[in-house]
Short mmCIF file of C-alpha atoms and ligand atoms in Angstrom, two decimals:
data_model
loop_
_atom_site.label_atom_id
_atom_site.label_comp_id
_atom_site.label_asym_id
_atom_site.label_seq_id
_atom_site.Cartn_x
_atom_site.Cartn_y
_atom_site.Cartn_z
CA UNK A 1 -171.66 48.89 124.92
CA UNK A 2 -173.36 49.11 128.31
CA UNK A 3 -176.61 48.05 126.71
CA UNK A 4 -175.01 45.14 124.98
CA UNK A 5 -173.53 43.86 128.24
CA UNK A 6 -176.87 44.13 129.97
CA UNK A 7 -178.56 42.25 127.20
CA UNK A 8 -176.06 39.41 127.27
CA UNK A 9 -176.39 39.07 131.02
CA UNK A 10 -180.13 39.01 130.62
CA UNK A 11 -179.87 36.13 128.19
CA UNK A 12 -177.57 34.23 130.52
CA UNK A 13 -180.00 34.72 133.37
CA UNK A 14 -182.89 33.49 131.22
CA UNK A 15 -181.10 30.28 130.38
CA UNK A 16 -180.00 29.49 133.89
CA UNK A 17 -183.34 29.82 135.72
CA UNK A 18 -184.17 26.29 136.74
CA UNK A 19 -187.62 24.79 136.77
CA UNK A 20 -186.94 23.08 140.09
CA UNK A 21 -184.63 24.51 142.75
CA UNK A 22 -183.71 23.14 146.14
CA UNK A 23 -185.91 24.76 148.79
CA UNK A 24 -188.61 25.83 146.34
CA UNK A 25 -191.98 24.43 145.31
CA UNK A 26 -192.68 25.37 141.70
CA UNK A 27 -196.27 25.95 140.67
CA UNK A 28 -196.86 26.03 136.92
CA UNK A 29 -200.35 27.36 136.20
CA UNK A 30 -202.29 28.30 133.11
CA UNK A 31 -204.97 27.17 130.71
CA UNK A 32 -205.23 23.73 129.18
CA UNK A 33 -205.31 25.32 125.74
CA UNK A 34 -204.46 28.78 124.46
CA UNK A 35 -207.70 30.10 122.98
CA UNK A 36 -206.93 33.74 122.18
CA UNK A 37 -204.47 36.49 123.10
CA UNK A 38 -206.99 38.01 125.55
CA UNK A 39 -207.61 34.68 127.30
CA UNK A 40 -203.89 33.97 127.72
CA UNK A 41 -203.01 37.52 128.74
CA UNK A 42 -205.71 37.72 131.46
CA UNK A 43 -204.66 34.48 133.15
CA UNK A 44 -200.96 35.33 132.71
CA UNK A 45 -201.49 38.53 134.69
CA UNK A 46 -203.05 36.49 137.51
CA UNK A 47 -200.17 34.00 137.45
CA UNK A 48 -197.64 36.84 137.53
CA UNK A 49 -199.45 38.67 140.36
CA UNK A 50 -199.35 35.45 142.39
CA UNK A 51 -195.56 35.61 142.20
CA UNK A 52 -195.19 32.49 140.06
CA UNK A 53 -192.38 32.06 137.55
CA UNK A 54 -193.74 29.51 135.07
CA UNK A 55 -196.91 29.42 133.04
CA UNK A 56 -198.47 26.66 130.97
CA UNK A 57 -200.61 26.86 127.84
CA UNK A 58 -201.28 24.24 125.18
CA UNK A 59 -200.78 25.31 121.56
CA UNK A 60 -200.91 21.84 120.00
CA UNK A 61 -203.58 19.82 121.77
CA UNK A 62 -203.60 16.04 121.42
CA UNK A 63 -207.27 15.20 121.95
CA UNK A 64 -208.93 11.84 122.32
CA UNK A 65 -211.63 12.88 119.86
CA UNK A 66 -210.71 14.09 116.35
CA UNK A 67 -213.67 16.51 116.58
CA UNK A 68 -212.36 18.42 119.63
CA UNK A 69 -210.42 21.72 119.57
CA UNK A 70 -206.81 20.96 118.64
CA UNK A 71 -205.23 24.27 119.61
CA UNK A 72 -204.10 27.47 117.90
CA UNK A 73 -200.73 25.89 117.01
CA UNK A 74 -198.22 28.50 115.66
CA UNK A 75 -200.48 31.40 116.65
CA UNK A 76 -200.55 30.05 120.22
CA UNK A 77 -196.75 29.82 120.27
CA UNK A 78 -196.53 33.46 119.22
CA UNK A 79 -198.74 34.41 122.18
CA UNK A 80 -196.56 32.40 124.57
CA UNK A 81 -193.50 34.27 123.35
CA UNK A 82 -195.32 37.57 123.86
CA UNK A 83 -196.32 36.54 127.38
CA UNK A 84 -192.68 35.83 128.19
CA UNK A 85 -191.67 39.24 126.86
CA UNK A 86 -194.50 41.07 128.65
CA UNK A 87 -194.39 39.40 132.09
CA UNK A 88 -191.06 37.58 132.22
CA UNK A 89 -192.93 34.33 132.87
CA UNK A 90 -191.18 31.20 131.59
CA UNK A 91 -193.50 29.22 129.36
CA UNK A 92 -194.35 25.53 129.10
CA UNK A 93 -196.09 23.89 126.16
CA UNK A 94 -196.54 20.40 124.80
CA UNK A 95 -194.62 18.94 121.87
CA UNK A 96 -196.82 16.46 120.06
CA UNK A 97 -194.75 15.45 117.06
CA UNK A 98 -191.13 15.42 115.87
CA UNK A 99 -192.31 18.01 113.30
CA UNK A 100 -193.20 20.71 115.84
CA UNK A 101 -190.27 20.39 118.28
CA UNK A 102 -188.10 23.00 116.53
CA UNK A 103 -190.75 25.67 116.21
CA UNK A 104 -191.82 25.11 119.81
CA UNK A 105 -188.20 25.44 120.96
CA UNK A 106 -188.05 28.76 119.06
CA UNK A 107 -190.86 30.14 121.20
CA UNK A 108 -190.95 28.59 124.69
CA UNK A 109 -188.65 27.65 127.58
CA UNK A 110 -189.97 24.22 128.59
CA UNK A 111 -190.94 21.36 126.27
CA UNK A 112 -193.66 19.12 127.69
CA UNK A 113 -194.08 15.50 126.65
CA UNK A 114 -197.66 14.42 127.23
CA UNK A 115 -198.94 11.16 128.59
CA UNK A 116 -199.93 9.94 125.12
CA UNK A 117 -196.38 10.40 123.86
CA UNK A 118 -194.33 9.09 126.75
CA UNK A 119 -193.42 6.04 124.69
CA UNK A 120 -192.99 7.84 121.37
CA UNK A 121 -189.28 7.15 121.19
CA UNK A 122 -188.64 9.12 118.00
CA UNK A 123 -190.17 12.17 119.73
CA UNK A 124 -188.17 11.56 122.92
CA UNK A 125 -184.93 11.39 120.93
CA UNK A 126 -185.70 14.54 119.00
CA UNK A 127 -186.70 16.42 122.17
CA UNK A 128 -183.51 15.21 123.88
CA UNK A 129 -181.37 16.46 121.01
CA UNK A 130 -183.11 19.82 120.62
CA UNK A 131 -183.33 20.48 124.37
CA UNK A 132 -179.61 19.80 124.76
CA UNK A 133 -178.57 21.92 121.78
CA UNK A 134 -180.86 24.81 122.63
CA UNK A 135 -180.76 24.71 126.41
CA UNK A 136 -184.45 23.91 126.92
CA UNK A 137 -185.99 22.22 129.92
CA UNK A 138 -188.24 19.17 129.56
CA UNK A 139 -191.24 17.93 131.51
CA UNK A 140 -192.07 14.31 130.82
CA UNK A 141 -195.48 13.13 131.94
CA UNK A 142 -196.08 9.57 132.96
CA UNK A 143 -197.95 7.46 130.41
CA UNK A 144 -201.34 6.66 131.92
CA UNK A 145 -200.62 2.94 131.55
CA UNK A 146 -196.88 3.05 132.19
CA UNK A 147 -194.93 1.66 135.09
CA UNK A 148 -192.50 3.86 136.97
CA UNK A 149 -189.61 1.93 135.46
CA UNK A 150 -190.90 2.52 131.91
CA UNK A 151 -191.31 6.21 132.74
CA UNK A 152 -187.77 6.53 134.08
CA UNK A 153 -186.39 4.79 131.00
CA UNK A 154 -188.37 7.16 128.78
CA UNK A 155 -186.80 10.08 130.69
CA UNK A 156 -183.37 8.57 130.02
CA UNK A 157 -183.94 8.95 126.28
CA UNK A 158 -183.70 12.67 127.02
CA UNK A 159 -181.12 12.82 129.81
CA UNK A 160 -178.79 10.58 127.78
CA UNK A 161 -178.58 13.29 125.09
CA UNK A 162 -176.86 15.76 127.44
CA UNK A 163 -177.32 18.19 130.29
CA UNK A 164 -180.95 19.00 129.85
CA UNK A 165 -183.00 19.66 132.98
CA UNK A 166 -185.66 16.93 132.93
CA UNK A 167 -188.61 16.93 135.34
CA UNK A 168 -191.02 14.02 135.76
CA UNK A 169 -194.74 14.76 136.02
CA UNK A 170 -197.23 12.30 137.52
CA UNK A 171 -200.65 13.02 135.98
CA UNK A 172 -202.71 9.99 136.97
CA UNK A 173 -202.84 6.43 135.74
CA UNK A 174 -205.75 4.38 134.48
CA UNK A 175 -207.45 2.14 137.03
CA UNK A 176 -210.91 0.56 137.30
CA UNK A 177 -212.46 3.45 139.24
CA UNK A 178 -214.51 5.98 137.32
CA UNK A 179 -215.13 8.58 140.08
CA UNK A 180 -212.02 10.43 138.98
CA UNK A 181 -210.74 10.78 135.41
CA UNK A 182 -207.57 8.86 136.31
CA UNK A 183 -206.08 7.73 139.63
CA UNK A 184 -203.40 10.06 140.96
CA UNK A 185 -200.49 7.89 142.03
CA UNK A 186 -198.99 10.03 144.78
CA UNK A 187 -196.86 7.11 145.91
CA UNK A 188 -194.87 7.75 142.72
CA UNK A 189 -193.28 10.69 144.55
CA UNK A 190 -191.46 8.80 147.34
CA UNK A 191 -190.74 5.93 144.92
CA UNK A 192 -189.09 8.32 142.45
CA UNK A 193 -187.17 9.95 145.29
CA UNK A 194 -185.75 6.51 146.09
CA UNK A 195 -184.98 5.48 142.51
CA UNK A 196 -183.92 8.65 140.73
CA UNK A 197 -182.30 12.05 141.07
CA UNK A 198 -184.85 13.62 138.75
CA UNK A 199 -187.35 16.03 140.30
CA UNK A 200 -191.04 15.14 140.21
CA UNK A 201 -194.07 17.41 139.97
CA UNK A 202 -197.76 16.53 140.16
CA UNK A 203 -200.52 17.43 137.72
CA UNK A 204 -203.69 16.91 139.76
CA UNK A 205 -205.91 18.55 137.12
CA UNK A 206 -205.68 15.79 134.51
CA UNK A 207 -205.60 13.12 137.20
CA UNK A 208 -208.84 13.93 139.00
CA UNK A 209 -210.62 15.67 136.12
CA UNK A 210 -212.84 17.82 138.41
CA UNK A 211 -211.90 21.24 139.72
CA UNK A 212 -213.16 20.67 143.28
CA UNK A 213 -210.72 17.78 143.74
CA UNK A 214 -207.68 19.70 142.48
CA UNK A 215 -207.06 21.67 145.68
CA UNK A 216 -207.01 18.73 148.13
CA UNK A 217 -204.72 16.71 145.85
CA UNK A 218 -202.43 19.72 145.41
CA UNK A 219 -202.09 20.01 149.17
CA UNK A 220 -201.29 16.30 149.32
CA UNK A 221 -198.68 16.66 146.55
CA UNK A 222 -196.85 19.35 148.52
CA UNK A 223 -197.03 17.31 151.72
CA UNK A 224 -195.81 14.08 150.11
CA UNK A 225 -192.62 15.78 148.92
CA UNK A 226 -193.28 16.62 145.29
CA UNK A 227 -191.11 19.39 143.85
CA UNK A 228 -194.02 21.26 142.32
CA UNK A 229 -197.38 21.25 140.60
CA UNK A 230 -198.83 21.80 137.18
CA UNK A 231 -202.33 23.25 137.47
CA UNK A 232 -204.92 24.10 134.85
CA UNK A 233 -206.44 27.52 135.47
CA UNK A 234 -208.80 29.65 133.40
CA UNK A 235 -210.52 33.01 133.92
CA UNK A 236 -213.82 31.55 132.76
CA UNK A 237 -213.72 27.75 133.05
CA UNK A 238 -217.31 27.20 131.93
CA UNK A 239 -216.42 28.75 128.55
CA UNK A 240 -213.06 26.94 128.16
CA UNK A 241 -212.54 25.13 124.86
CA UNK A 242 -210.68 22.35 126.61
CA UNK A 243 -210.78 20.81 130.12
CA UNK A 244 -212.88 23.58 131.72
CA UNK A 245 -214.41 21.08 134.17
CA UNK A 246 -211.03 20.52 135.81
CA UNK A 247 -209.69 24.08 135.56
CA UNK A 248 -209.50 26.32 138.64
CA UNK A 249 -211.02 29.76 138.30
CA UNK A 250 -209.07 32.77 139.54
CA UNK A 251 -210.59 32.75 143.02
CA UNK A 252 -209.84 29.05 143.44
CA UNK A 253 -206.28 29.48 142.22
CA UNK A 254 -205.67 32.36 144.63
CA UNK A 255 -207.08 30.29 147.51
CA UNK A 256 -204.99 27.26 146.52
CA UNK A 257 -201.87 29.41 146.56
CA UNK A 258 -202.75 30.69 150.03
CA UNK A 259 -203.09 27.13 151.32
CA UNK A 260 -199.91 25.99 149.59
CA UNK A 261 -197.95 28.85 151.14
CA UNK A 262 -198.96 27.61 154.58
CA UNK A 263 -197.89 24.05 153.78
CA UNK A 264 -194.66 25.26 152.17
CA UNK A 265 -193.68 27.18 155.28
CA UNK A 266 -194.15 24.02 157.38
CA UNK A 267 -192.02 21.90 155.04
CA UNK A 268 -189.35 24.58 154.72
CA UNK A 269 -189.95 25.54 151.10
CA UNK A 270 -190.86 28.71 149.27
CA UNK A 271 -193.47 28.78 146.52
CA UNK A 272 -192.46 30.21 143.19
C1 PEP B 301 -201.78 18.73 129.12
O1 PEP B 301 -201.08 18.93 130.12
O2 PEP B 301 -202.19 19.65 128.42
C2 PEP B 301 -202.16 17.36 128.75
C3 PEP B 301 -202.75 17.07 127.60
O3 PEP B 301 -201.87 16.47 129.71
P1 PEP B 301 -201.72 14.88 129.61
O4 PEP B 301 -200.68 14.64 128.57
O5 PEP B 301 -201.29 14.52 131.00
O6 PEP B 301 -203.07 14.35 129.27
MN1 MN B 302 -205.93 19.69 129.74
#
């Protein structure tokens, strides 16, 4: 009986941990794509040791080229579930199609809608329904050619289905400049704070596309008032099957966290 009670309380606790909390700056870190159990486990240990609560890892990878690595799919989801069991880290992965929403919800805590799917309304509706029924959180990235208004309306496809925690993620928009992969629109943060109650996090990795630019833009994201970050990190970026050029290695991630802690203390937040 005792055991049963403990278990039930554990489940309740799991479902009520929020992605974004007042007074906290949430850093979600992890590889672009899950490549193997060993790869995910090694970086998960780093993320856990840094005191973070959420980890990312792509199982279904929407790639611009049909010849690129498209992820381990169901096998990757299994690893994410094992990571949650082993380290207690909440997991984030991308839903790419109405067909994989249910199986992803079976295995992870946070459903991510990628930039390429921000205007896939059938997917948004399905994610809204499943997230509400199954108490999942949702991160919706900004389409790289979408206005803030279009983005907020896309988020409403999900919020209108119920009480789901929905978090916006700015990940860079397309402009004429080619020095960075996209242009990180940090002004989206104060604009969203004016227009919406939804929290907003920043993904500098996909925006800048180069690892050495990730740290300065992460500092700026914290200073501008974002509620958190999503960072690509890998134990061996040069060997990564996806987005290694923009992934922080372990040393860089540790140093970024040190710098963020300093900024967080100035702005009255705690990192988690
Ligand atoms: C990702 O986060 O893995 C990803 C593909 O990002 P985006 O949708 O912003 O390109
Ligand atoms: Mn990536």
